[in-house]
mmCIF file of C-alpha atoms in Angstrom:
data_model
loop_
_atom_site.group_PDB
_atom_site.id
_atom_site.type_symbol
_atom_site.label_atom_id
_atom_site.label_comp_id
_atom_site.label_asym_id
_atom_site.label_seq_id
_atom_site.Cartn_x
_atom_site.Cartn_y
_atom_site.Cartn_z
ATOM 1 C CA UNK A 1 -24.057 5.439 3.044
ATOM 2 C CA UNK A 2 -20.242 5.259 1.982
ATOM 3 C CA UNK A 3 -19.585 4.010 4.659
ATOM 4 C CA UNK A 4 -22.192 0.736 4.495
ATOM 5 C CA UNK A 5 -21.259 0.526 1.030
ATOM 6 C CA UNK A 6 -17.531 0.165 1.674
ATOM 7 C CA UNK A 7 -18.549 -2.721 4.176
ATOM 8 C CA UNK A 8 -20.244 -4.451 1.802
ATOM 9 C CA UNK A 9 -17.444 -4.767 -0.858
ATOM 10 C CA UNK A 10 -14.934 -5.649 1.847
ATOM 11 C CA UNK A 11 -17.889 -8.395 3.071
ATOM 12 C CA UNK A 12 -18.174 -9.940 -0.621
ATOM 13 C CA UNK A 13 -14.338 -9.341 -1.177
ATOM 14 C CA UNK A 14 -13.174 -11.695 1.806
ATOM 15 C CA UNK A 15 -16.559 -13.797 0.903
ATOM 16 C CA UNK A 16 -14.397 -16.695 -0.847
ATOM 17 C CA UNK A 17 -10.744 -17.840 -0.686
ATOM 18 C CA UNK A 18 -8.803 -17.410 -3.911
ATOM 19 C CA UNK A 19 -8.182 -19.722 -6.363
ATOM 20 C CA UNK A 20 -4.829 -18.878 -8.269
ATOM 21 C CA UNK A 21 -4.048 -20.003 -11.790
ATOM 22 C CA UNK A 22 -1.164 -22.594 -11.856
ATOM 23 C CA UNK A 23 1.780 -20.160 -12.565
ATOM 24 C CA UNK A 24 0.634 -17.580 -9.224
ATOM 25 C CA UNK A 25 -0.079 -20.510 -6.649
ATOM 26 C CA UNK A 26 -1.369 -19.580 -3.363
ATOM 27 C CA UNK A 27 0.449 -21.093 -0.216
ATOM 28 C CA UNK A 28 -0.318 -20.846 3.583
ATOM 29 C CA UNK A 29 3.084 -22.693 4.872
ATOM 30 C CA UNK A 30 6.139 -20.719 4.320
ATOM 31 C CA UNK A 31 9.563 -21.566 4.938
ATOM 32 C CA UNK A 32 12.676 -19.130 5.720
ATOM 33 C CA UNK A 33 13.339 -17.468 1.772
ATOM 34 C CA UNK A 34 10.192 -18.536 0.483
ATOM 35 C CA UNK A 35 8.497 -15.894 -2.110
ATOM 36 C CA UNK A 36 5.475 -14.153 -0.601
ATOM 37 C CA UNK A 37 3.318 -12.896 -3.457
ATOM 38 C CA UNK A 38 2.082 -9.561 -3.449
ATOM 39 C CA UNK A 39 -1.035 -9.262 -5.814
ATOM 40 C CA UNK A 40 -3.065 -6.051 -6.314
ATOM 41 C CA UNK A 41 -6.352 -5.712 -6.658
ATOM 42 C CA UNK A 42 -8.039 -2.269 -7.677
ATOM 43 C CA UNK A 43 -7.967 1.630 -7.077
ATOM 44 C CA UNK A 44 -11.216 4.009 -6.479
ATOM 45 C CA UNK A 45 -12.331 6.765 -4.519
ATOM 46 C CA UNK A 46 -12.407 6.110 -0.948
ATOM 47 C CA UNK A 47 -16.077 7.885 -0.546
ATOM 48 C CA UNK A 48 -17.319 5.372 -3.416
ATOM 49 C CA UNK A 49 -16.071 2.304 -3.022
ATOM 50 C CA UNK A 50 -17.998 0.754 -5.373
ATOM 51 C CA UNK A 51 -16.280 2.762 -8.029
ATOM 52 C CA UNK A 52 -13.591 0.918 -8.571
ATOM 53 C CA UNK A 53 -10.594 0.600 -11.657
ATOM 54 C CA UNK A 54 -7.959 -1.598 -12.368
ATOM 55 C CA UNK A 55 -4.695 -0.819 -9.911
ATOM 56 C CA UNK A 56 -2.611 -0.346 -13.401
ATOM 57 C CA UNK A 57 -4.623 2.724 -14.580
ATOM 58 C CA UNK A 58 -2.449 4.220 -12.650
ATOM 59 C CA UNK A 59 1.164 4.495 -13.615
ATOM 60 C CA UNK A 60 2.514 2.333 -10.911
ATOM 61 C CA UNK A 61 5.564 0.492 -10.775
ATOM 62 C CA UNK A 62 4.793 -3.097 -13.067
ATOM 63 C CA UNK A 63 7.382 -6.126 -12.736
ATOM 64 C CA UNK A 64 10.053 -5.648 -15.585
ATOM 65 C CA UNK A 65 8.526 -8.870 -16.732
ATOM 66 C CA UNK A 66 4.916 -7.656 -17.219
ATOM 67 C CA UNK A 67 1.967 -8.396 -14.947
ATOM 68 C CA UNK A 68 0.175 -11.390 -15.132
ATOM 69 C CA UNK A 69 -3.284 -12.358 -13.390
ATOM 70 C CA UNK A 70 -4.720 -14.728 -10.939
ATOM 71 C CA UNK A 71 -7.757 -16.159 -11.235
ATOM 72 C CA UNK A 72 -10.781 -14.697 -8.974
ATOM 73 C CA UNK A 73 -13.076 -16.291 -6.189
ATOM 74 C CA UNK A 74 -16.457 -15.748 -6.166
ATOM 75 C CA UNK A 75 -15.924 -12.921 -3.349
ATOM 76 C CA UNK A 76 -13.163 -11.544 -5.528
ATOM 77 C CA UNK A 77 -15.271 -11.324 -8.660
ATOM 78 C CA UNK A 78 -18.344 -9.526 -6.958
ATOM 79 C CA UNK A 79 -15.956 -7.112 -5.013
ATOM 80 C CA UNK A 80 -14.521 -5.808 -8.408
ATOM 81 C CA UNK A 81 -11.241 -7.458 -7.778
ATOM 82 C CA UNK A 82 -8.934 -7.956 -10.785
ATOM 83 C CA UNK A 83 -5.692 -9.522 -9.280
ATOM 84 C CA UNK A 84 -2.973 -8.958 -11.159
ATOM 85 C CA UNK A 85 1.458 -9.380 -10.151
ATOM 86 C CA UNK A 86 3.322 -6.537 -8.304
ATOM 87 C CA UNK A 87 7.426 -5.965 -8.394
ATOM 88 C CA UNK A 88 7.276 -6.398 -4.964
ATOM 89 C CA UNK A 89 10.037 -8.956 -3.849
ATOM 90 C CA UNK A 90 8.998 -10.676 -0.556
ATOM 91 C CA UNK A 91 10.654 -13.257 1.105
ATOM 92 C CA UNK A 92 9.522 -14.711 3.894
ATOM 93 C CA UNK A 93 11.444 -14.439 7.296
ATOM 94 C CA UNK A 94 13.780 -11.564 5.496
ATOM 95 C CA UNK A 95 13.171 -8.331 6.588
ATOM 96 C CA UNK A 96 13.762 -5.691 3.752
ATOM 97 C CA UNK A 97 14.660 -1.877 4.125
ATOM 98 C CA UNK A 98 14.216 1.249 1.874
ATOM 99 C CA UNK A 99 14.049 -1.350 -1.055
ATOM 100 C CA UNK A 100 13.873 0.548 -4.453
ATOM 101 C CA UNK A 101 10.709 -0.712 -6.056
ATOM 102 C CA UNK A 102 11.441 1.159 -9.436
ATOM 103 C CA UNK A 103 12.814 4.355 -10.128
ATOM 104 C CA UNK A 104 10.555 6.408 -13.076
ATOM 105 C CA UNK A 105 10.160 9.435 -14.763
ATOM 106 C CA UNK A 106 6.306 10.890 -14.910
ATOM 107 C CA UNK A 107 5.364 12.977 -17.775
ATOM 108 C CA UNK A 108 2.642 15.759 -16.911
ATOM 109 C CA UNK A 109 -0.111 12.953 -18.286
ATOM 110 C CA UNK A 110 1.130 10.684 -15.426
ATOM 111 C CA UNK A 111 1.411 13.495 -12.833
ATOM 112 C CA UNK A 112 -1.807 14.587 -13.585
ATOM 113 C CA UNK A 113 -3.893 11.272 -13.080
ATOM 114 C CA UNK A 114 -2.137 10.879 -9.787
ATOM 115 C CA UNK A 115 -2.966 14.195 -9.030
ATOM 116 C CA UNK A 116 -6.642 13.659 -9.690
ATOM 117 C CA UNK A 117 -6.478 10.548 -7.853
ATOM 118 C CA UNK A 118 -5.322 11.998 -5.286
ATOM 119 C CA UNK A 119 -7.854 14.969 -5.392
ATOM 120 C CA UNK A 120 -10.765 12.446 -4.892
ATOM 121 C CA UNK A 121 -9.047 10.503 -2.119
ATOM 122 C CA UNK A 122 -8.107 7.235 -4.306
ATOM 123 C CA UNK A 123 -7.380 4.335 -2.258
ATOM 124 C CA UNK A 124 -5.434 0.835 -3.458
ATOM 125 C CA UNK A 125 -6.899 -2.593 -2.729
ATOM 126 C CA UNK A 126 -3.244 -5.141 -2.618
ATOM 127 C CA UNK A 127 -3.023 -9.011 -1.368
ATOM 128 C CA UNK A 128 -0.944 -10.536 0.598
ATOM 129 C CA UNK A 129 -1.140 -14.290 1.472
ATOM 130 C CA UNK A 130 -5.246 -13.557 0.663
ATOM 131 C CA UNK A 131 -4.852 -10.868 3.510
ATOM 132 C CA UNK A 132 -6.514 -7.860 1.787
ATOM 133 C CA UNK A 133 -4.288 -4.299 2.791
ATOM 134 C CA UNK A 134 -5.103 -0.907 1.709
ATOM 135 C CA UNK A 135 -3.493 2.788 1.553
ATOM 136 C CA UNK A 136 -4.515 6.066 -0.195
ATOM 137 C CA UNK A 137 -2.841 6.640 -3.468
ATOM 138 C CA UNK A 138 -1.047 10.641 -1.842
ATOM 139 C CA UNK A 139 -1.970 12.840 0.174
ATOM 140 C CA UNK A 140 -3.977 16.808 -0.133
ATOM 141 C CA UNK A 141 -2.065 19.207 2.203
ATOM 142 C CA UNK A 142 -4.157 22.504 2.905
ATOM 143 C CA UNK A 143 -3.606 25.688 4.704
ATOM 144 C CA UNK A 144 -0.570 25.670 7.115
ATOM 145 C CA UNK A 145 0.241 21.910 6.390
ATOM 146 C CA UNK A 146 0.988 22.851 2.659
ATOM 147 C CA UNK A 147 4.437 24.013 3.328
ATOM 148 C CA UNK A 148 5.748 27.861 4.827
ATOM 149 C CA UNK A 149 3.858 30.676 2.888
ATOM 150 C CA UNK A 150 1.041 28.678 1.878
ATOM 151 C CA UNK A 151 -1.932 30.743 2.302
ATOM 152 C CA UNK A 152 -4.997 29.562 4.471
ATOM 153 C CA UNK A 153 -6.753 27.902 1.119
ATOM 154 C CA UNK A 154 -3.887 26.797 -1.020
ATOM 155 C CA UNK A 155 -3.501 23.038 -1.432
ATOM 156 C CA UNK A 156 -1.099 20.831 -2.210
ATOM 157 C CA UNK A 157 -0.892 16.961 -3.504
ATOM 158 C CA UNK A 158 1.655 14.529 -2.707
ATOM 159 C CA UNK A 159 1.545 11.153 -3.767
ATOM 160 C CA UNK A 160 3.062 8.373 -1.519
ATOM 161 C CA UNK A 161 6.235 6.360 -2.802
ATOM 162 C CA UNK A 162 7.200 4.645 -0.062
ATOM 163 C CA UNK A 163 5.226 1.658 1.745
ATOM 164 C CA UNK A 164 6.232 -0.090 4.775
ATOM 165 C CA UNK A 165 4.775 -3.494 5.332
ATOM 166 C CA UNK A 166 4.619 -4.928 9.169
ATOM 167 C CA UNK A 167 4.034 -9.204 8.340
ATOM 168 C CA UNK A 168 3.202 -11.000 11.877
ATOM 169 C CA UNK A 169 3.791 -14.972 11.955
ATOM 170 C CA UNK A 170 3.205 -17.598 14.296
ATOM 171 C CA UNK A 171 6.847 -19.063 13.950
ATOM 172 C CA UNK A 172 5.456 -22.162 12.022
ATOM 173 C CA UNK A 173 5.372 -20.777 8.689
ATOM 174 C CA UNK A 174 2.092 -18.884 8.829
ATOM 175 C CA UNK A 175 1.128 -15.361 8.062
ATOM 176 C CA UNK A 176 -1.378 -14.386 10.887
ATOM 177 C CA UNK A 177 -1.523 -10.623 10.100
ATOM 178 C CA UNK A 178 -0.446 -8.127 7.679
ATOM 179 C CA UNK A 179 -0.164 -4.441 7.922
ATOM 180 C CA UNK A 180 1.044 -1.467 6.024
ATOM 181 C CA UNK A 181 1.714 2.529 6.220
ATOM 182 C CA UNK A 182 2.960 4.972 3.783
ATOM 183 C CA UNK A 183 5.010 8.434 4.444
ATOM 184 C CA UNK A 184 2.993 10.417 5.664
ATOM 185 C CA UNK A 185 2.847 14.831 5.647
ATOM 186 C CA UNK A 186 3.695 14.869 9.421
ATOM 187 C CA UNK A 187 2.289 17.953 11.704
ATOM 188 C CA UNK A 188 3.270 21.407 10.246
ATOM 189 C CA UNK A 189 3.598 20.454 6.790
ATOM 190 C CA UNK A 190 6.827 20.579 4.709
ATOM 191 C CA UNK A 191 8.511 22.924 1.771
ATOM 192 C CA UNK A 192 8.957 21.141 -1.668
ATOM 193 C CA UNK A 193 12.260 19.757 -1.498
ATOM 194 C CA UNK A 194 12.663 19.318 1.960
ATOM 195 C CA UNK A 195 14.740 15.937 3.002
ATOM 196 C CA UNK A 196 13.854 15.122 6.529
ATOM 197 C CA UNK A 197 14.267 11.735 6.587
ATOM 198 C CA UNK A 198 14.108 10.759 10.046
ATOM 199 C CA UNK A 199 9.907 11.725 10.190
ATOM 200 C CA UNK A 200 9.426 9.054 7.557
ATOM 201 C CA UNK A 201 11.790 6.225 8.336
ATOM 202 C CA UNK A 202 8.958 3.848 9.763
ATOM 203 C CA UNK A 203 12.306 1.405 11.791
ATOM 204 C CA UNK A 204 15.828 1.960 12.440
ATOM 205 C CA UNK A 205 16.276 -1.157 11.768
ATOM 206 C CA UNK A 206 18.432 -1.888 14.996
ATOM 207 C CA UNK A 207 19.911 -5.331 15.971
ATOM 208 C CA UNK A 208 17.926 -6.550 12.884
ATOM 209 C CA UNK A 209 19.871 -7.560 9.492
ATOM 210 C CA UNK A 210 17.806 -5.905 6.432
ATOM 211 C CA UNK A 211 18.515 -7.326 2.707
ATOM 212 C CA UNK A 212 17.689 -6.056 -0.533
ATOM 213 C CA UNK A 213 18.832 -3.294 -2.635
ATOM 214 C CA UNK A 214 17.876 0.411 -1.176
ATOM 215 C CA UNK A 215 19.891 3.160 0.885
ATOM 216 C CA UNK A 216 19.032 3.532 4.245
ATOM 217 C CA UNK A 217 19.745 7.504 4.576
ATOM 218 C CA UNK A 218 17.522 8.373 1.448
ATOM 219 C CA UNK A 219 14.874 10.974 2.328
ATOM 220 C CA UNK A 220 11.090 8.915 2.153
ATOM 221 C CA UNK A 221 8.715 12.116 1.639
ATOM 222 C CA UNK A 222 5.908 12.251 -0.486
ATOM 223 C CA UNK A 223 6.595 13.864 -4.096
ATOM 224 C CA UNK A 224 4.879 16.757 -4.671
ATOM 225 C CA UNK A 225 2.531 16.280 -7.879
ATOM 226 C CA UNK A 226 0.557 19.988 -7.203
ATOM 227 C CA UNK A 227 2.062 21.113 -10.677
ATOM 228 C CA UNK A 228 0.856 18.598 -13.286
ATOM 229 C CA UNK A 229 4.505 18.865 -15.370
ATOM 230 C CA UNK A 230 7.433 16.172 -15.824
ATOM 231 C CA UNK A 231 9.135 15.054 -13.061
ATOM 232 C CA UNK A 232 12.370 13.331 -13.373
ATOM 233 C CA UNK A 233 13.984 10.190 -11.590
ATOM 234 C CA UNK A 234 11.088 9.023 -9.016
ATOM 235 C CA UNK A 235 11.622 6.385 -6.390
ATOM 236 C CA UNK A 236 9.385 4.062 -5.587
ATOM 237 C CA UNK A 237 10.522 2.144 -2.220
ATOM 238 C CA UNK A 238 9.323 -0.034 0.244
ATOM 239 C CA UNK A 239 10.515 -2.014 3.382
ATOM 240 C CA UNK A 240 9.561 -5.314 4.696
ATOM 241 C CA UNK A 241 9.544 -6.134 8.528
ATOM 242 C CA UNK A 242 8.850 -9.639 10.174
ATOM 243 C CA UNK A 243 7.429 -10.286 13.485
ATOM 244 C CA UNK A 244 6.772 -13.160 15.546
ATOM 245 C CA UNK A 245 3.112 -12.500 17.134
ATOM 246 C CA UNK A 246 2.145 -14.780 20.194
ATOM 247 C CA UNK A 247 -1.034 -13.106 20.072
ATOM 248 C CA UNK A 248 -2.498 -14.245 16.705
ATOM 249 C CA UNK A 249 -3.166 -17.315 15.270
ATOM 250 C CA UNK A 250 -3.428 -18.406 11.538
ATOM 251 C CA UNK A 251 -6.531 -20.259 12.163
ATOM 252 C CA UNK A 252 -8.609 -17.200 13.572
ATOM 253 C CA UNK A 253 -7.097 -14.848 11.160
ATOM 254 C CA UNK A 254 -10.266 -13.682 9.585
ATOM 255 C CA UNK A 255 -11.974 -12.825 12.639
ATOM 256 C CA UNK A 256 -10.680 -9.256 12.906
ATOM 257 C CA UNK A 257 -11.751 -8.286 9.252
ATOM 258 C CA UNK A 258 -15.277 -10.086 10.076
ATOM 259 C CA UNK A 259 -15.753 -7.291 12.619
ATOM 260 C CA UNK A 260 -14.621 -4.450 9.980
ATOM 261 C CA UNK A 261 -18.113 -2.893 11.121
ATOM 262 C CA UNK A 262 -16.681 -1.688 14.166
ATOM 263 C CA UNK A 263 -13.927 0.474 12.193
ATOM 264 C CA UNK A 264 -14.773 4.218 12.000
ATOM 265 C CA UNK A 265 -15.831 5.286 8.128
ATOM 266 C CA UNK A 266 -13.228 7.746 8.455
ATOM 267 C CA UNK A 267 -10.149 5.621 8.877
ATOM 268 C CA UNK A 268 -6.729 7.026 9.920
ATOM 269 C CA UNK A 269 -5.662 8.466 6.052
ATOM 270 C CA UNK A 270 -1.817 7.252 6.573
ATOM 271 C CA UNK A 271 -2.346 3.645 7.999
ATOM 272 C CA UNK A 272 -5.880 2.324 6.203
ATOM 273 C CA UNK A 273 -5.346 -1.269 7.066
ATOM 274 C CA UNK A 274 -7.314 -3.602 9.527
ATOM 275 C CA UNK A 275 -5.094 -4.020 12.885
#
């Protein structure tokens, strides 16, 4: 039933092309440098997707300008989209690595929503060039994945702060695909404080020239949010790859999320975008 009901909103969410108000406009022809706009759209529980909230109730990283909206289709509207500005600086063509999105403290009010939003298996709805994307808010490790001397029904939550987003384009200036993967808990789990970068760097980045502020050798693991108290200094990163793709075209690239039926309910928990 979740599963036919999740359908439905994606169905009525790509149902109408956007129609952005005159400060957000909406472009399909990019040149080298242009700004790509990252909008989001919503958070919820995965399992009831049409329970849905606006992506700020969540204390997430807001441009240091403060948001500001863009107007709704007719899909949007009746797929509970509220599209609202991200801090998310994407150019197109430039290829960005271990950005710092914002670096926060949480209180224990902030750790705890995360943590319950994390309990329930919240998902975020984001935009991209009208390309809808998705991820799961963290992560519930259990039994021998939450960390050495973790008994066989502890659990732990770890909330992702690092996204890495793979844009395709057609070499003409289009965006033909779009998709995007957090840091996962890898097999065998992890300790709290362990800094093992190399299982969550998603690129090396070799023989390709990254720009934007971030540092490379910074450990991208999940923060662990199991104790709902204050935690200090949080980074929020993301990186930005760019590849040609002789294999999609901007004119058919709908088609694949018109055959979302074919996707399994129970969709890979560290990559939930269409491919």
């Amino acid at each position: 039933m979740a599963r036919a009901l999740l359908l439905a909103v994606m169905a009525l969410t790509l149902g109408g092309s956007a129609t952005a108000e005159e400060e957000l406009p909406s472009k399909h022809r990019y040149d080298t440098g242009d700004d790509v706009v990252l909008f989001a759209s919503k958070i919820g529980p995965f399992e009831n997707p049409t329970e849905t909230y606006p992506y700020y109730d969540l204390p997430f990283c807001q441009p240091p300008e403060g948001t500001r909206g863009k107007a709704e289709s007719l899909g949007e509207a009746l797929g509970s989209d509220r599209l609202v500005s991200t801090p998310y600086v994407i150019k197109y063509g430039v290829n960005v690595r271990h950005a710092i999105l914002c670096k926060k403290s949480l209180d224990a009010a902030a750790v705890k929503g995360f943590r319950d939003a994390v309990m329930q298996g919240y998902y975020w709805q984001m935009y991209m060039d009208e390309l809808p994307l998705w991820g799961f808010v963290g992560e519930v490790a259990k039994g021998a994945n939450a960390g050495a001397g973790a008994s066989a029904s502890s659990e732990r939550y770890f909330l992702f702060t690092y996204l890495s987003f793979d844009v395709f384009h057609d070499g003409q200036g289009h965006i033909v695909k779009v998709t995007v993967s957090s840091g996962p808990i890898r097999g065998g789990g992890y300790a709290a404080g362990t800094e093992d970068s190399s299982e969550y760097s998603e690129y090396s980045g070799a023989g390709t020239e990254y720009g934007g502020e971030g540092n490379g050798t910074a450990p991208l693991v999940p923060v662990d949010i199991t104790v709902a108290g204050d935690i200090k200094d949080v980074e929020f990163k993301y990186s930005v790859r760019w590849v040609r793709s002789d294999f999609d075209s901007y004119d058919s690239r709908m088609d694949r999320y018109l055959a979302v039926a074919l996707l399994p309910h129970h969709l890979e928990r560290h990559r939930l975008a269409v491919t």
